[in-house]
Amino acid sequence: MHTPGSFGILELCIISGHLHLHGPIHLHLFNSRTSIGQPSSFERRALNRVLDEAKIFACHFGHSHQMKPHDDMAADLQKIAPPRHLTEAQNDIVFQHFFRHLANHRNTAVLYSILQSSLLSSTKKEEANNQMAFEEEMNKWAQGLLEKAWMICHTRDDGEKCPETDPLSDTSTVDLDKMPAVEDVEKILNTILFFDITTSKQYSARTRTFLSNFGSLDEATVVATLKNPEHAIEEAQRQADAARTERAERGKTLRMLGVGLGAVAGGVLVGVTGGLAAPLVGAAVTTIFGWLGVGGTIVGLLANGLAGSSVVCGALFGVYGAQSTASMVERHTREVSDLSLIPVRKHKQGYDTLGVRLCISGWLNEKEDVTAPWTIFNGDDTFALQWEIRALEELSDALLALIKSQAMKYVKGEIIRRTIFAGLMNSLAPLALLKIGQIIDNPWMNARALAIKTGAVLGDLLANRMLGTRPVTLVGYSLGSLVIFEALKYLASLPPAGTVHLIQDVYLFGTPTAADPEEWAKIRRLVAGRVVNGYSTNDYILAVLCRASDATWQVAGLQKVDVKGVENVCCEEVDGHTNWRWVIGKYLEESNAPGIVQGEVKAQTDAGKRLGEVDATQEASSASPAA
């Protein structure tokens, strides 16, 4: 018979955690034969003290970082477990589609790398080693993801091994049967995603790009389960109880296996705090999912993922680490004096997302323009990079003065008349060149130099996982795009093993950098998803600035970038560089960038039109006396 004295330290540790005790607790230690019944009042008080301490610890450790109340969380183990009603044949069809799409995805990425290597000059052949390292990393990633899909979809215990991907793998799906319902495929993908994140302790940009293209994902549920595993198990327990009740009503004999909610949730939290609770969690989760019709290897993987969820969250979201973002930035204050991350929305949703977006403005009419252009986004955590505010405000004033100057009016007229930039500089009068040079030699050149330095700093911060081990999307216009471009160049120079999983998508608009195929091919290899170059052949301001500062008309912000895999978006509405501030949302929407809020885009473009009308009125008013 159970006595208070027999309730040892091991048992106290097992049921420590977030969960309050409600009613009787049924515990069963699966590596022993000792069952423990309802605890005494003494034991209950002791357990509640342990629970309180565990809550404090978990909050400090990051497990409860920015949590929503339980009712608002989407934690549900059934949503990250594969559907139990699919037949072996249906599971096999899903796997075959998965395998062939993955092989195609892997081959495309390797092709970009091969094309980049082919553009190397004879003096840079040593960089070809990066191509080989990249291919090895892609093979390892693709095979690892495929094996997780195999464990989930291959339900037969026949000893058959997972096939291997290689350049000759079949990539055609024409001869395959149609996959099951979308919601069933989504649950399979959620399971693959959960396993991949919890085993690697990162969310690869490659994985997100591939899975998102293959089908729909419920990332909110995965986040909720990682951040609140005890609630996920509580919900699974409730569903298991409902299943047991339903079967009992049908006259079936049920036997309790002795695993209560307190034991399950406590076991998870022991794993979180570093105890050896994984076997206990595994047994508990096995019991719950057994009632729900899920079993086998999948349950063990789920259990391990739940047990280590706090460590995973710390890595994903940067909750804890060797260095905070502030200290990481501080190391670079000699190169860049003003650099910080600003959340675009002050009141963000209650929990972190599995992806993060970093946006960078090109100049500042006012300090609020650090974040104001980017309220068009929703979904992924969205930050704006604040950099060199004073220089960007000076540039804004200079650009405005340049646009209103007679010299630039003459330049605009020449561009419209000639329709090409090449012969423009030779035709300009010396006085016009002098006035333009005053802008170029000071604010523009200064801000441009700072953008290049800031880009190198940003590249280092991204390489050190400033934003956690989750996919990063980069968005910018004008000098903000140059910052991103320089950061990507830095990342592309590093070994692929540390960078291949980092960047998901890149959107660059009006970028004041050369359309050099070799440099853009390096970036194409680095980025897992899309590389979008937004340009305008009508941007006469950028044309003159880049011609004077870089001695070239071959500018990415003015023309297409001729590199396979780079998407070129023509933005003809931009007839002067300052337009980018007001049309960035419109062209991101036209580029099918995810997370765009249509109402915010309209508000942005309407504000730009009103500003243009005011400027036109003021210009006409100032010109009327001379007339």
XYZ file of C-alpha atoms in Angstrom, residues 5-15:
11
model
C 7.305 7.670 2.910
C 7.339 5.661 -0.304
C 6.783 8.758 -2.415
C 10.399 9.396 -3.403
C 12.346 12.126 -5.156
C 11.998 10.444 -8.533
C 8.218 10.564 -8.361
C 8.247 14.215 -7.272
C 10.405 15.125 -10.251
C 8.184 13.244 -12.656
C 5.087 15.256 -11.877
